[in-house]
Tab-separated table of C-alpha atoms in Angstrom:
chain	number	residue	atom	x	y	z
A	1	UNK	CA	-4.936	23.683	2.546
A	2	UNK	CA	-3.967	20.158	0.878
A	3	UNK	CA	-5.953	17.032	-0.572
A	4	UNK	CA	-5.297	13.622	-0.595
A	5	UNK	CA	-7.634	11.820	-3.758
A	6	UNK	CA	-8.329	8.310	-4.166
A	7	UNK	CA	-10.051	6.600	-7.024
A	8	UNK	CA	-10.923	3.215	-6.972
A	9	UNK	CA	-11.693	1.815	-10.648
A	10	UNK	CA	-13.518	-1.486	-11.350
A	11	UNK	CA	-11.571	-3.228	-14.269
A	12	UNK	CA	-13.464	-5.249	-16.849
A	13	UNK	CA	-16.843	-3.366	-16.017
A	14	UNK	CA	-17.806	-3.214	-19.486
A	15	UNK	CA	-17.832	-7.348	-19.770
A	16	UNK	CA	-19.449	-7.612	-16.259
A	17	UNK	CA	-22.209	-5.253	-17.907
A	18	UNK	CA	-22.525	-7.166	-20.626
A	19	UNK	CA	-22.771	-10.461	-19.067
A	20	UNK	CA	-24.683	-9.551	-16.278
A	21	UNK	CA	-27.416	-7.923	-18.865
A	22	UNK	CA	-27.151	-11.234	-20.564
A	23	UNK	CA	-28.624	-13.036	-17.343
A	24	UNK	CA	-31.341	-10.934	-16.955
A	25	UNK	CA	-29.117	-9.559	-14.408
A	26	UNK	CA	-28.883	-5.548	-12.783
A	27	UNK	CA	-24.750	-4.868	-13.122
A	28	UNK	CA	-25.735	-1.494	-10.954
A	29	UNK	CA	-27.052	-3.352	-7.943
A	30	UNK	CA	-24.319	-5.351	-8.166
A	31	UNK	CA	-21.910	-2.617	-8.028
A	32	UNK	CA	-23.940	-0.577	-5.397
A	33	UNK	CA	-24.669	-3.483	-3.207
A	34	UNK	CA	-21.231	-4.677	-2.986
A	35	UNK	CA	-18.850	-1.583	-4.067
A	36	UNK	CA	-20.610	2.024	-3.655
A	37	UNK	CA	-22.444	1.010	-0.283
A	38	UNK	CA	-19.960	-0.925	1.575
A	39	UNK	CA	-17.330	1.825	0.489
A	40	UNK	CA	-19.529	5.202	1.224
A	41	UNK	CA	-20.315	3.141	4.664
A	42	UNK	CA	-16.558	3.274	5.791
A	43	UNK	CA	-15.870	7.268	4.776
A	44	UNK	CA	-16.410	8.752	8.117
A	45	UNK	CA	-13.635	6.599	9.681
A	46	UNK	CA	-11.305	8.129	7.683
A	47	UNK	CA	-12.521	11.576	7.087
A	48	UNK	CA	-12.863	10.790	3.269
A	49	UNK	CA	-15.843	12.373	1.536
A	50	UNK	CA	-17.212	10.907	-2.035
A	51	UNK	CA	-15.882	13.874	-4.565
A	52	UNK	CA	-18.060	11.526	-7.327
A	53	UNK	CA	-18.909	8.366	-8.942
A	54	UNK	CA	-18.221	7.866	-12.395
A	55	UNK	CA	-19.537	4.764	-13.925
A	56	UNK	CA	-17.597	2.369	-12.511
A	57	UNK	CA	-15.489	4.146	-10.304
A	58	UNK	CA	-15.847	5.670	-7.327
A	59	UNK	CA	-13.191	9.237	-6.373
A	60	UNK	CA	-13.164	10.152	-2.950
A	61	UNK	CA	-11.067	12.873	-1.106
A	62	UNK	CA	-9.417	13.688	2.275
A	63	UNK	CA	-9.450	17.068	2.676
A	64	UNK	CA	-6.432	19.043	5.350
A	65	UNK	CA	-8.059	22.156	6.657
A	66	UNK	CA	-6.059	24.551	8.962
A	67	UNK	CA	-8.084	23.557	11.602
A	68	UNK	CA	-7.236	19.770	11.150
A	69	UNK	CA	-3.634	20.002	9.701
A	70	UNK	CA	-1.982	18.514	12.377
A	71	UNK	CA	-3.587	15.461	12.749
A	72	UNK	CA	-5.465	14.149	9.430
A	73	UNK	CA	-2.924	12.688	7.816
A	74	UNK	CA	-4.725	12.426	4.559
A	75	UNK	CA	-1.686	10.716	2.628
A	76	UNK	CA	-2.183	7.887	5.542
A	77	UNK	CA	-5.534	7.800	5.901
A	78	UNK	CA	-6.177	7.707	2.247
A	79	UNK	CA	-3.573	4.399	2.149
A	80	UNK	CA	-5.682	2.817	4.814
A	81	UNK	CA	-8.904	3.872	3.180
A	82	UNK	CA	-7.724	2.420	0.293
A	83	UNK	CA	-6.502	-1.158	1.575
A	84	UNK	CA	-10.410	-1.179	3.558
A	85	UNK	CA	-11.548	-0.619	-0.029
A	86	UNK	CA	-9.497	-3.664	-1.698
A	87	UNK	CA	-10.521	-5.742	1.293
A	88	UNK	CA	-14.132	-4.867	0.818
A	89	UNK	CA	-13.875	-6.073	-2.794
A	90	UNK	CA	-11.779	-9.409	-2.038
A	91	UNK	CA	-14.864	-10.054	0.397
A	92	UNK	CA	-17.097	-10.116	-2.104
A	93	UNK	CA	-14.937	-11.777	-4.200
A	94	UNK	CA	-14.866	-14.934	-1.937
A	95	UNK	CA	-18.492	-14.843	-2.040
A	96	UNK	CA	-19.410	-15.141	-5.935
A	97	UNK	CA	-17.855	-18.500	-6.945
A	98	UNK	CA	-21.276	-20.115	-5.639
A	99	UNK	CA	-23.704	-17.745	-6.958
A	100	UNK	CA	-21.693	-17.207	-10.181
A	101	UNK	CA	-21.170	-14.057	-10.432
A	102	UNK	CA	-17.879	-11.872	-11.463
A	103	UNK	CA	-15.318	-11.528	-10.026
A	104	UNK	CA	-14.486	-7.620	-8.518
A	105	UNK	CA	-10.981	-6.348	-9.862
A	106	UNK	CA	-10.232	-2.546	-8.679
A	107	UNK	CA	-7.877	-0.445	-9.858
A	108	UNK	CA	-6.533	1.907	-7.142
A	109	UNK	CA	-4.815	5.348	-7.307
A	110	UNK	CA	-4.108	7.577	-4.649
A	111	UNK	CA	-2.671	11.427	-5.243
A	112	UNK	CA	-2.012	14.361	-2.984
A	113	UNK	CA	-1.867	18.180	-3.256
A	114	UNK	CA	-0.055	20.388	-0.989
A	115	UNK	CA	-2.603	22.938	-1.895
A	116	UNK	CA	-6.138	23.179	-2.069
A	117	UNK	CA	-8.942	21.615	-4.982
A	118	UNK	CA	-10.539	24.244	-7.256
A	119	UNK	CA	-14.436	24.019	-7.980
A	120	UNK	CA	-16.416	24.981	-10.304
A	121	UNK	CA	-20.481	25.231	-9.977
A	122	UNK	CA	-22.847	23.934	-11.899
A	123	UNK	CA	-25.958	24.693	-10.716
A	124	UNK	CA	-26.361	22.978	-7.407
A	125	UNK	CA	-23.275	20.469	-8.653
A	126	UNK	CA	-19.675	21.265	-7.499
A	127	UNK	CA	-17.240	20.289	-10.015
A	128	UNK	CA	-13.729	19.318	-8.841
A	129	UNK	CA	-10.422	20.675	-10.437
A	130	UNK	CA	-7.225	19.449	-9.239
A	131	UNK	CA	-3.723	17.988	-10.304
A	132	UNK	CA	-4.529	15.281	-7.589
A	133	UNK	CA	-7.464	14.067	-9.167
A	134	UNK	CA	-6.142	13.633	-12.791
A	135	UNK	CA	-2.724	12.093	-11.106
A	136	UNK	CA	-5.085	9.477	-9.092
A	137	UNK	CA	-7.486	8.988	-12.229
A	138	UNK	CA	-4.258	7.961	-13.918
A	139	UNK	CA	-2.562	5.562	-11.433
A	140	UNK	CA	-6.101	3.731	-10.963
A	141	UNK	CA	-5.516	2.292	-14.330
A	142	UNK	CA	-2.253	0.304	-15.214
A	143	UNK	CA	-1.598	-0.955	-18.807
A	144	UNK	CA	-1.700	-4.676	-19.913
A	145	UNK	CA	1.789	-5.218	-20.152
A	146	UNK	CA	1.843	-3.900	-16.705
A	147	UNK	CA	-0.325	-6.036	-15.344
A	148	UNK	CA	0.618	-9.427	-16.974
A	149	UNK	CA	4.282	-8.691	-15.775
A	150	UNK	CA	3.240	-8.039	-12.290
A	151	UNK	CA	0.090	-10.598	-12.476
A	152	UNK	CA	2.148	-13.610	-11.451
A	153	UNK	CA	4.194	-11.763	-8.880
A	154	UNK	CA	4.128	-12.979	-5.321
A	155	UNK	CA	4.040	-10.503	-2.417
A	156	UNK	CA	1.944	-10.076	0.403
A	157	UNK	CA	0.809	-7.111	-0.218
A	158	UNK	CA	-0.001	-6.928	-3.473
A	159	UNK	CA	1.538	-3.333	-3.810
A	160	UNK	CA	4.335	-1.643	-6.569
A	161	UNK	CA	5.031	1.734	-6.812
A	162	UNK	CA	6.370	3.203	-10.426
A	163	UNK	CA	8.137	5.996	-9.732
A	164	UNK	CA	9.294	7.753	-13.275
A	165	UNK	CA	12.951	8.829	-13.366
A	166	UNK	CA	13.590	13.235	-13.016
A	167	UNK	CA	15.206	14.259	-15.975
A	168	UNK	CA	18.811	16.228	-14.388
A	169	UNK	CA	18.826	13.864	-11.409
A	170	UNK	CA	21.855	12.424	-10.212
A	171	UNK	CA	21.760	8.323	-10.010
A	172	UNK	CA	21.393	8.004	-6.218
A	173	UNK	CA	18.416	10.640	-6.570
């Protein structure tokens, strides 16, 4: 009945290649031994399925069913899923300093639908159409400007939320 998507992006994954391949160096055991693995490991906790991997990025999906409505909570479980996911990568990221390897910078966006995904088939391949997806595909990434404003910003949690203004609203909308 609804759909909460999350898509975790790895920034810089074209340089990473590139150096990486330079070194003699696999970049995709890299990613799957320390992104796709420890990620698709975690899924059942949250009820989160992998929708697909694309490159360097990873979408994933909570799905609300009538049967489970009332308690999956994919909007939460998705934000939790996705803070296990940052904290997966800032593990590694403690780790590569003495083998010299890159660092792991995600991108994270998180989208839901109050109604259900549309597929397509492909063959034996399910193809995924929904607002939630594109919205989440789009948050995941975050301009330059965006980044080198917030880049020096201290919080805790590491977490903004850009909400655009609705044209006809009144100011304390």
């Amino acid at each position: 009945v609804s759909h909460a998507v999350i898509k975790a992006d790895v920034r810089g994954s074209t340089r990473i290649t590139a150096d990486l391949l330079s070194r003699g160096l696999n970049p995709a055991t890299l990613f799957s031994l320390n992104f796709y693995e420890p990620v698709k490991r975690i899924l059942g906790r949250y009820g989160a399925a992998k929708v697909f991997i694309e490159g360097d990025a990873m979408v994933l999906a909570i799905f609300e069913t009538e049967s489970n409505r009332s308690h999956q909570r994919a909007v939460s479980k998705a934000c939790v899923l996705a803070r296990q996911i940052l904290a997966i990568a800032a593990a590694y990221n403690e780790r590569p300093d003495a083998a010299e390897l890159p660092r792991l910078e995600l991108g994270v966006g998180i989208a839901f639908q109050g109604s259900a995904p549309t597929y397509w088939v492909d063959s034996d391949s399910r193809i995924m159409i929904s607002r939630a997806l594109n919205l989440s595909d789009r948050l995941s990434s975050c301009s330059r400007v965006a980044r080198r404003l917030l880049g020096d910003t201290a919080s805790l949690f590491r977490l903004f939320v850009f909400q655009p203004g609705m044209q006809g609203a009144e100011e304390e909308e």
